[in-house]
XYZ file of C-alpha atoms in Angstrom:
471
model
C 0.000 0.000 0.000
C 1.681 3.743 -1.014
C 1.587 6.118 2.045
C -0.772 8.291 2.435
C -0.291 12.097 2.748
C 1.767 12.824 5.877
C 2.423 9.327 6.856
C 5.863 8.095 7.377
C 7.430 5.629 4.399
C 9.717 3.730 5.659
C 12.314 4.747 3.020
C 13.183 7.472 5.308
C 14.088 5.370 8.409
C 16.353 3.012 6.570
C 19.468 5.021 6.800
C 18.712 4.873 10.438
C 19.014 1.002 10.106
C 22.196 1.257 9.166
C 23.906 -2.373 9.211
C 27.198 -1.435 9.801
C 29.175 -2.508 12.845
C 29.227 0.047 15.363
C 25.830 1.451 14.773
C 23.170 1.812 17.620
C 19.719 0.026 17.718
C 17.202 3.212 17.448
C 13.884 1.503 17.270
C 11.425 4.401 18.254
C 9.710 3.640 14.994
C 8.149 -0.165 14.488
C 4.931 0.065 16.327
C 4.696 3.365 13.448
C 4.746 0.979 10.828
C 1.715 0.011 8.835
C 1.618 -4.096 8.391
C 2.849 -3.932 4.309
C 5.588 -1.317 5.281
C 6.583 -3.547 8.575
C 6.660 -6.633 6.105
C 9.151 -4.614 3.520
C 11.016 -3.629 6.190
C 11.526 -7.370 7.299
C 12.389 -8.696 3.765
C 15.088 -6.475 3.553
C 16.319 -7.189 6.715
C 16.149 -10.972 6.049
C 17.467 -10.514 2.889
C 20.404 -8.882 4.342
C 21.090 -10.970 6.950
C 21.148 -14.145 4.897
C 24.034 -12.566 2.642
C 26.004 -11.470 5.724
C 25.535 -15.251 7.222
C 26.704 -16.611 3.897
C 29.336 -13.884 3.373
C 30.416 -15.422 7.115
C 30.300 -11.836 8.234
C 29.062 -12.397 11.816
C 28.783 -9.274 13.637
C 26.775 -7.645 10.930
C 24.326 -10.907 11.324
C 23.783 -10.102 14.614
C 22.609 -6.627 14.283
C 20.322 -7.529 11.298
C 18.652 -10.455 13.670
C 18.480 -7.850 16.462
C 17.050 -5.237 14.255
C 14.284 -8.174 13.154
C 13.522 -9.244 16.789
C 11.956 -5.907 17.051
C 9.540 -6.249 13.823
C 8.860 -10.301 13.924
C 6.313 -12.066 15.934
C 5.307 -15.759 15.666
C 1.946 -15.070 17.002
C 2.027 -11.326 14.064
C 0.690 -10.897 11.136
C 1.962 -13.506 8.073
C 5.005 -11.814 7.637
C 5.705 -11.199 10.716
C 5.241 -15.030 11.627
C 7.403 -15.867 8.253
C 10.295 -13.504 9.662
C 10.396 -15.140 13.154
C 10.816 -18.181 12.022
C 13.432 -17.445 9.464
C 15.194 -15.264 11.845
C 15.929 -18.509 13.922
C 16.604 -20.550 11.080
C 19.538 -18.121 10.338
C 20.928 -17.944 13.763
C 20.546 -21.420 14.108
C 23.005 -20.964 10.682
C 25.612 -18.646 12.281
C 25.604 -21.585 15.661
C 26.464 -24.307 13.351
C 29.199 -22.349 11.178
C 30.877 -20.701 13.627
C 30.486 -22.493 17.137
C 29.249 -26.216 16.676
C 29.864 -26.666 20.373
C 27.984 -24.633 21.653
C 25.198 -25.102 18.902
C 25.085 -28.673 20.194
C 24.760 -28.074 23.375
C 21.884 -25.607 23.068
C 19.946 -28.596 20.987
C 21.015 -31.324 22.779
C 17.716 -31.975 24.435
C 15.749 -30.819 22.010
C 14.624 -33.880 20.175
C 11.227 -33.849 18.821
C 9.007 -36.743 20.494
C 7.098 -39.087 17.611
C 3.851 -38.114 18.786
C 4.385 -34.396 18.022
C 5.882 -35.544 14.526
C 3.055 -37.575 13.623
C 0.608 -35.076 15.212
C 1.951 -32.379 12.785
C 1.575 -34.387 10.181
C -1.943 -35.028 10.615
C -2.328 -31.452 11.013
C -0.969 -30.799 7.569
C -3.456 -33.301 6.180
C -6.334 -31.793 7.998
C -5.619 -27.740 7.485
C -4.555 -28.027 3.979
C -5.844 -29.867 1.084
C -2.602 -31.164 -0.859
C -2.652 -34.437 0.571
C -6.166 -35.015 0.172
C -5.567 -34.094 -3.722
C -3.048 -36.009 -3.804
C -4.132 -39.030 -2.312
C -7.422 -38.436 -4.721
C -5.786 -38.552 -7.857
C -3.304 -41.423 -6.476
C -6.077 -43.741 -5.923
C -7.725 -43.060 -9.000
C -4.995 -43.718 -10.751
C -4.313 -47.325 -8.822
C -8.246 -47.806 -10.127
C -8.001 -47.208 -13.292
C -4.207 -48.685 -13.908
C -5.941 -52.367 -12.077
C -8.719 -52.485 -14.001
C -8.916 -56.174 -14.545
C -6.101 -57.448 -11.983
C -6.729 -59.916 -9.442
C -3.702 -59.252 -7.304
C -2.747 -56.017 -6.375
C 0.540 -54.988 -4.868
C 0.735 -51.445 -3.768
C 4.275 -49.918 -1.810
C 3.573 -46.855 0.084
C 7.259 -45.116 0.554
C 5.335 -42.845 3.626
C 2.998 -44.584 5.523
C 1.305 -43.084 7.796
C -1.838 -42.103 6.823
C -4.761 -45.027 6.691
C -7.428 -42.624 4.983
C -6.079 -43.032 1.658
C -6.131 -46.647 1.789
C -9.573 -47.173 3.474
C -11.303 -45.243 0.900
C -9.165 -47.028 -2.338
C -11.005 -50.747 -0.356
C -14.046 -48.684 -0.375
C -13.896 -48.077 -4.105
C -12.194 -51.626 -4.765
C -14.819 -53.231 -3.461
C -17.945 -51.602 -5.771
C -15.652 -52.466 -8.443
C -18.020 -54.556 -11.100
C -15.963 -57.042 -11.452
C -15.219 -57.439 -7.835
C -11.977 -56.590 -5.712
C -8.821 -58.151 -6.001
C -6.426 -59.384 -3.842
C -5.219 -56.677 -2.113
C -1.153 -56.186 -0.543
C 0.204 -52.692 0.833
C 3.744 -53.048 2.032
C 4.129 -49.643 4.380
C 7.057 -48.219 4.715
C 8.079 -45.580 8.005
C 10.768 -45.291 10.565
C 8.519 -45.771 13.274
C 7.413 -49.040 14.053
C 3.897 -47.866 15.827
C 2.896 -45.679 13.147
C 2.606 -48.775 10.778
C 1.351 -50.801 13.662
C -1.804 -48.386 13.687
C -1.571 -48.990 9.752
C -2.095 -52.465 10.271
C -5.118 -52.749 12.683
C -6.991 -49.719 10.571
C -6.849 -51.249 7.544
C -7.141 -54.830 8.559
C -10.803 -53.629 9.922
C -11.979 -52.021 7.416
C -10.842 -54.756 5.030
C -12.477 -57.672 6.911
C -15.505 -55.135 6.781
C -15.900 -54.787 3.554
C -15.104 -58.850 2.807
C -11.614 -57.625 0.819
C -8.915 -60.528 0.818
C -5.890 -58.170 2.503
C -2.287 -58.155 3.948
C -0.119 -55.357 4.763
C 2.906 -55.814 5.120
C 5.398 -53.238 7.356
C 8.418 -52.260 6.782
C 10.279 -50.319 9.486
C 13.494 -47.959 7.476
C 13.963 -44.975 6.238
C 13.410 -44.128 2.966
C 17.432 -44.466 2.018
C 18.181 -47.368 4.088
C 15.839 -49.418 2.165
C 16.556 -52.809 1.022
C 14.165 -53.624 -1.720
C 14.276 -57.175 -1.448
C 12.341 -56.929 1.790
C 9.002 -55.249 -0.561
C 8.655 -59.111 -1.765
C 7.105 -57.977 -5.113
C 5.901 -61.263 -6.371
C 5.629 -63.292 -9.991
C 1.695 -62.718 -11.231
C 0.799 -59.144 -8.621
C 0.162 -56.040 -10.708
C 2.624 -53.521 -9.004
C 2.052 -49.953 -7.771
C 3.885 -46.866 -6.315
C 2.980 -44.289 -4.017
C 5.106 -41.625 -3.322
C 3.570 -38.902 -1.189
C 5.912 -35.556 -0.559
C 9.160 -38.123 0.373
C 11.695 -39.030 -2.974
C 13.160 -36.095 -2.467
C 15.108 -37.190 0.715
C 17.359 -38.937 -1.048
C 18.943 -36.520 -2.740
C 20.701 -35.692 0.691
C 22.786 -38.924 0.438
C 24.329 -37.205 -3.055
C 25.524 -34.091 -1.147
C 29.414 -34.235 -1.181
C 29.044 -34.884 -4.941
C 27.061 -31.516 -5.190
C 29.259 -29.746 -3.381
C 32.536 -30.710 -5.552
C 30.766 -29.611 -8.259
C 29.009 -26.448 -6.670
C 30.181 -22.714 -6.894
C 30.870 -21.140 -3.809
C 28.022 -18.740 -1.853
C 27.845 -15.313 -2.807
C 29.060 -12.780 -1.289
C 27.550 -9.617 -3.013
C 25.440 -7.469 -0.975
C 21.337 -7.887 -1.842
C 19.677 -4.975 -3.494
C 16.114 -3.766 -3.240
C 13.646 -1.499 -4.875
C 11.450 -0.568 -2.100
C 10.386 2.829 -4.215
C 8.606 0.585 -6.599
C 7.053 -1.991 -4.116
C 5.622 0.811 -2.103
C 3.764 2.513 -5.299
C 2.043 -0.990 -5.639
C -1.437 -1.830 -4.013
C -0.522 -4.377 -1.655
C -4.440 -4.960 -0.644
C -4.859 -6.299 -3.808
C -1.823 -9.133 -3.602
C -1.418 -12.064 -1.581
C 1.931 -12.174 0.429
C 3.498 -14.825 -1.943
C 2.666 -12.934 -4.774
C 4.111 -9.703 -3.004
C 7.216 -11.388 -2.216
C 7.438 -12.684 -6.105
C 6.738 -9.671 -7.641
C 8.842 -7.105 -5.253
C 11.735 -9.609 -4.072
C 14.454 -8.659 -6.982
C 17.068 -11.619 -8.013
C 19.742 -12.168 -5.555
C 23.318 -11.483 -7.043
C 25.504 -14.732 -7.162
C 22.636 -17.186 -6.408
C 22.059 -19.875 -9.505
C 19.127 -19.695 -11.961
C 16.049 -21.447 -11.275
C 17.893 -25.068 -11.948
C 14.503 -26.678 -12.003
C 14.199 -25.334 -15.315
C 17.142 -26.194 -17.029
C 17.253 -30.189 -17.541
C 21.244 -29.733 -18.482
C 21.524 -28.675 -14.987
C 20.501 -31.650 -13.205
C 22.963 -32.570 -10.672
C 24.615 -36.665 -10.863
C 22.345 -38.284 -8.459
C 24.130 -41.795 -7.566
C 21.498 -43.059 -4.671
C 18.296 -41.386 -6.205
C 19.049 -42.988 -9.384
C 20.029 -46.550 -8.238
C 17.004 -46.080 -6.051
C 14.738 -45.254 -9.475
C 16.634 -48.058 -11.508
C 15.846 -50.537 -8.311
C 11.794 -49.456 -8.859
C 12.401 -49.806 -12.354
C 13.025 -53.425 -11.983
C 10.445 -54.396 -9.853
C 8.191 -53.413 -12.861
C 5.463 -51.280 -11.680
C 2.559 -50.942 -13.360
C 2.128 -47.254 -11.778
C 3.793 -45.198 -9.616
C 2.465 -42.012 -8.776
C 4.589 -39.142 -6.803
C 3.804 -36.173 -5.394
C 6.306 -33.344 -4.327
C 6.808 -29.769 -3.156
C 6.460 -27.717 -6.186
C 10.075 -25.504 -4.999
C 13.875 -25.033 -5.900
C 15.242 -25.656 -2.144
C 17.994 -27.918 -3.137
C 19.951 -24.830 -4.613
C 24.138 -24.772 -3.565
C 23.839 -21.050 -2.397
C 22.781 -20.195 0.954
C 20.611 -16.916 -0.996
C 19.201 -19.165 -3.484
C 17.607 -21.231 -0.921
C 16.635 -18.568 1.276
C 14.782 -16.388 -1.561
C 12.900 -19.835 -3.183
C 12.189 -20.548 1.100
C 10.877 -17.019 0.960
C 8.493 -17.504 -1.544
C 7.164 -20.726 -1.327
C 6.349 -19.894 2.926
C 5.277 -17.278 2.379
C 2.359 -18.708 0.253
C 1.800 -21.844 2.986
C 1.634 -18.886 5.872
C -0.760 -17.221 3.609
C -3.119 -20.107 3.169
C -3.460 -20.356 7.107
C -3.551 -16.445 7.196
C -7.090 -17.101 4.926
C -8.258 -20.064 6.760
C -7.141 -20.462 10.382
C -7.266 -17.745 13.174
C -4.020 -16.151 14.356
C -4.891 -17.521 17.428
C -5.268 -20.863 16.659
C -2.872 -23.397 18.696
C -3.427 -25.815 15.463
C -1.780 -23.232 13.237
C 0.852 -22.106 15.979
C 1.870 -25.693 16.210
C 2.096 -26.368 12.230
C 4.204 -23.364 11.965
C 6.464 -23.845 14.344
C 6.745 -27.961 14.618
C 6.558 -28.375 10.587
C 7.042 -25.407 8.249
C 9.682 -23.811 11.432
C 11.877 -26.903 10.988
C 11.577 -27.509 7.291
C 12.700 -23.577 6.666
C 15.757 -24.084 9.403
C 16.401 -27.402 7.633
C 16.943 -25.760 4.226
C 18.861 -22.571 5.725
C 20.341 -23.940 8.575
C 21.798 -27.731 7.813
C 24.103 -29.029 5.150
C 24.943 -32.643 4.257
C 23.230 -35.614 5.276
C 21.375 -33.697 7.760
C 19.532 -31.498 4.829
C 16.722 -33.566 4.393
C 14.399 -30.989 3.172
C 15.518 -30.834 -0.618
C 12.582 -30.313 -2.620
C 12.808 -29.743 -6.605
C 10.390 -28.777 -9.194
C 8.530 -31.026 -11.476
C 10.843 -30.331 -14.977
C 14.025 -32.064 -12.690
C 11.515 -34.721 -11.324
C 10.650 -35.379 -14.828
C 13.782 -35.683 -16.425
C 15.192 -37.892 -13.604
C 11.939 -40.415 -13.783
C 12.579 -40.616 -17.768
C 16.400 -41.563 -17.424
C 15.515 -44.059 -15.511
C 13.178 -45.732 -17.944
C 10.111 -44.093 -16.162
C 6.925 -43.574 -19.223
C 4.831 -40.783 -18.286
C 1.049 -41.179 -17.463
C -1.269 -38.534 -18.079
C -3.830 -38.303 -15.149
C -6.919 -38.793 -16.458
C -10.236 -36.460 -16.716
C -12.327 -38.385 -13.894
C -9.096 -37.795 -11.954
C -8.938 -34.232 -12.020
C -12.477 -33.857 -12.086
C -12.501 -35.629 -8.509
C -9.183 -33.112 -7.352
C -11.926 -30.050 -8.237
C -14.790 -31.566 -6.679
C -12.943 -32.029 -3.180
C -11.449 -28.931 -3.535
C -14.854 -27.401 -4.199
C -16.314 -29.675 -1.243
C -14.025 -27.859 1.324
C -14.625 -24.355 0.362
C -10.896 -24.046 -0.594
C -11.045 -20.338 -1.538
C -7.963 -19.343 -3.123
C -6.385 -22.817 -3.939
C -6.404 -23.631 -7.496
C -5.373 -26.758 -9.083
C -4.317 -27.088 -12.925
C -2.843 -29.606 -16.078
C 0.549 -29.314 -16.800
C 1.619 -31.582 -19.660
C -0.993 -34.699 -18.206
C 0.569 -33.843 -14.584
C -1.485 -31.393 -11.601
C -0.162 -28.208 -10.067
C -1.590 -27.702 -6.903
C -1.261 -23.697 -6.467
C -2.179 -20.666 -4.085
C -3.468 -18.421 -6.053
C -0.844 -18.421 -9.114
C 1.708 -19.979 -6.822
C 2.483 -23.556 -7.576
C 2.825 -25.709 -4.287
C 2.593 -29.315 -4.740
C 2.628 -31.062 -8.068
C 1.366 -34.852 -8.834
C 2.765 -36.978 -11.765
C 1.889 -40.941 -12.745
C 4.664 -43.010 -13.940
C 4.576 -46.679 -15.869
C 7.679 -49.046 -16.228
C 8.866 -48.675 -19.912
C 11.236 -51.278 -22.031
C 14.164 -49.861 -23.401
C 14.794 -50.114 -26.713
């Protein structure tokens, strides 16, 4: 929103934010602030921050988070929320670079219990509706891939969920010419989560008169041995792969780092003269952030749309190649629709940025700021995704989501055949969207794949795969 006549902009207090060492902390002036000019204010200051963090210049850091601690508030307005947990995503940054001591002894005992993981998780199922899309348009699939088959084999990489499953027996068993055979090998680290898998399903299978087995498997996603799925001679196979392949590409970081360019270490620019002559009322914050947040000097090009730039990826390709042999009839994947596996420190930060800003402005729409159900999804899930992208490196970056072009690419080299989601598919995605009063989530086609988006933002995409003979 431009100022209005005789109110402050605050283009004149940022020489008083000066972020050079030695300066004092003047801060007569953020309660002053109207909400879009507090939230420019705060990009900037994150924006600067993250470049002194990667340019290693500490002291500067520390004034920019101070300067922030003053504007953010977890329980604020979006950005303001955004900011806070950004601002400890970056200090958590400086901790690990500079003083891994003492950033191990502040964390030490702070070890999140399994019941607040998988509570989060459910929360993310039950605030938002990617998952529900997605597990939509990955049953429908399974139905209309099986058509015929009398044994069904279906491995589910994340299991944790038993909705998705109960309502593919539900449609399985109305099936005309009655259901199959049914198997679901689950796969989690947590050996009660697929317990609770097990005795769900079970019921409603014996329910419904379905023959059934499910099968648990207790790894992580990279430890896998894929002998123990026990894919077997005459079962038509399928893949689910709900927001989790991209874990692996951890396990390839030391190869990505050889071959990385080092961090910038330009300072950030930004024209808040333009953004302030823009109507902000009539933008969402992820748009805002898009249109006003300029390119960062030094970081990459979005890499997600240049195939030549995928990165070698030894263990998510022998992975791929290890599905590819089992044969599946379908396999169906669904990922955050984001560049976050980016070398530089400001690449990942500005995609972060963008991409959060959109999730915080879906709850912003739907969820009071009061809420303890959004508090808790902010800070136990999207808090420790954004400090896993900024903060960790190595094996311990987990959180390493790419767009859809690299997912493509990487599915077709290794002998992956795309499968274009069908009408009754998407036409199911827009009725349940439709059925929750979604108001502002769109979903669309892209090349016989679905963009889940906020507003124009793309979020979460879903593609269907087949096993394809080489030539």
């Amino acid at each position: 929103m431009a100022p209005e006549d005789g109110a402050s902009s605050p283009l004149q207090f940022f020489p008083w934010m000066s972020i050079s060492p030695g300066c004092g902390s003047p801060y007569p002036w953020p309660r002053e602030l109207k909400s879009e000019e507090r939230g420019l204010c705060l990009i900037h200051l994150l924006n600067a921050c993250a470049n002194h963090v990667a340019a290693g210049n500490v002291e500067n850091a520390n004034i920019c988070l101070e300067q922030i601690s003053h504007l953010a508030s977890a329980d604020g307005d979006t950005m303001q929320r955004i900011a806070a947990y950004f601002t400890v995503a970056l200090a958590d940054k400086i901790l690990k670079k500079g003083w891994p001591g003492l950033h191990r002894a502040l964390t030490f005992t702070k070890k999140s219990l399994v019941s607040e993981e998988i509570l989060v998780q459910r929360l993310f199922f039950e605030l938002f509706p990617f998952v529900k899309i997605a597990y939509v348009i990955t049953n429908q699939a399974i139905i209309e891939a099986m058509e015929g088959e009398k044994m069904v084999h279906i491995i589910d990489l994340n299991s944790f969920e038993p909705a998705q499953w109960i309502n593919l027996l539900q449609t399985l068993r109305a099936r005309p010419e009655g259901p199959p055979h049914l198997r679901i090998t689950g796969i989690h680290e947590q050996k009660e989560v697929l317990e609770q898998m097990a005795i769900r399903l079970t019921e409603e299978a014996e329910k419904l008169d379905i023959p059934f087995q499910f099968h648990p498997i207790v790894s992580k996603l990279e430890d896998l041995d894929i002998e123990s799925l026990r894919v077997k001679t005459g079962e038509a196979l399928a893949v689910s792969s709900v927001l989790q392949l991209h874990t692996l590409l951890a396990a390839d970081d030391e190869m990505l780092k050889r071959n990385s360019p080092s961090e910038s270490k330009n300072p950030i620019s930004y024209n808040f003269q333009r953004a302030l002559q823009i109507n902000k009322n009539q933008r969402t914050l992820g748009e805002w952030l898009q249109k006003d947040l300029v390119h960062v000097p030094g970081a990459s090009p979005d890499s997600a749309l240049s195939p030549l730039s995928l990165a070698p990826s030894p263990k998510m390709g022998s992975f791929l190649n290890a599905l590819w042999g089992l044969s599946p009839k379908l396999m169906v994947i669904s990922e955050q629709e984001s560049n976050h596996n980016g070398s530089s420190l400001m690449e990942r930060v500005t995609e972060a940025l963008n991409f959060y800003a959109a999730l915080f402005d879906c709850l912003e729409s739907t969820v009071s700021r009061a809420s303890t159900e959004r508090q808790r999804i902010e800070k136990m899930l999207f808090g420790e995704e954004i400090k896993n992208i900024i903060a960790c490196e190595g094996t311990d970056r987990k959180e390493r989501h790419e767009k859809l072009e690299k997912w493509v690419l990487r599915l077709e080299l290794a002998g992956f055949g795309r499968v274009p989601l069908s009408y009754h598919g998407m036409l199911q995605a827009s009725r349940l969207m439709q059925s929750y009063g979604y108001d502002g989530y769109k979903i669309k086609e892209e090349n016989g794949c679905l963009v889940i988006c906020w507003h124009s933002r793309p979020l979460f995409s879903v593609s269907a795969w087949r096993f394809r003979r080489y030539d």
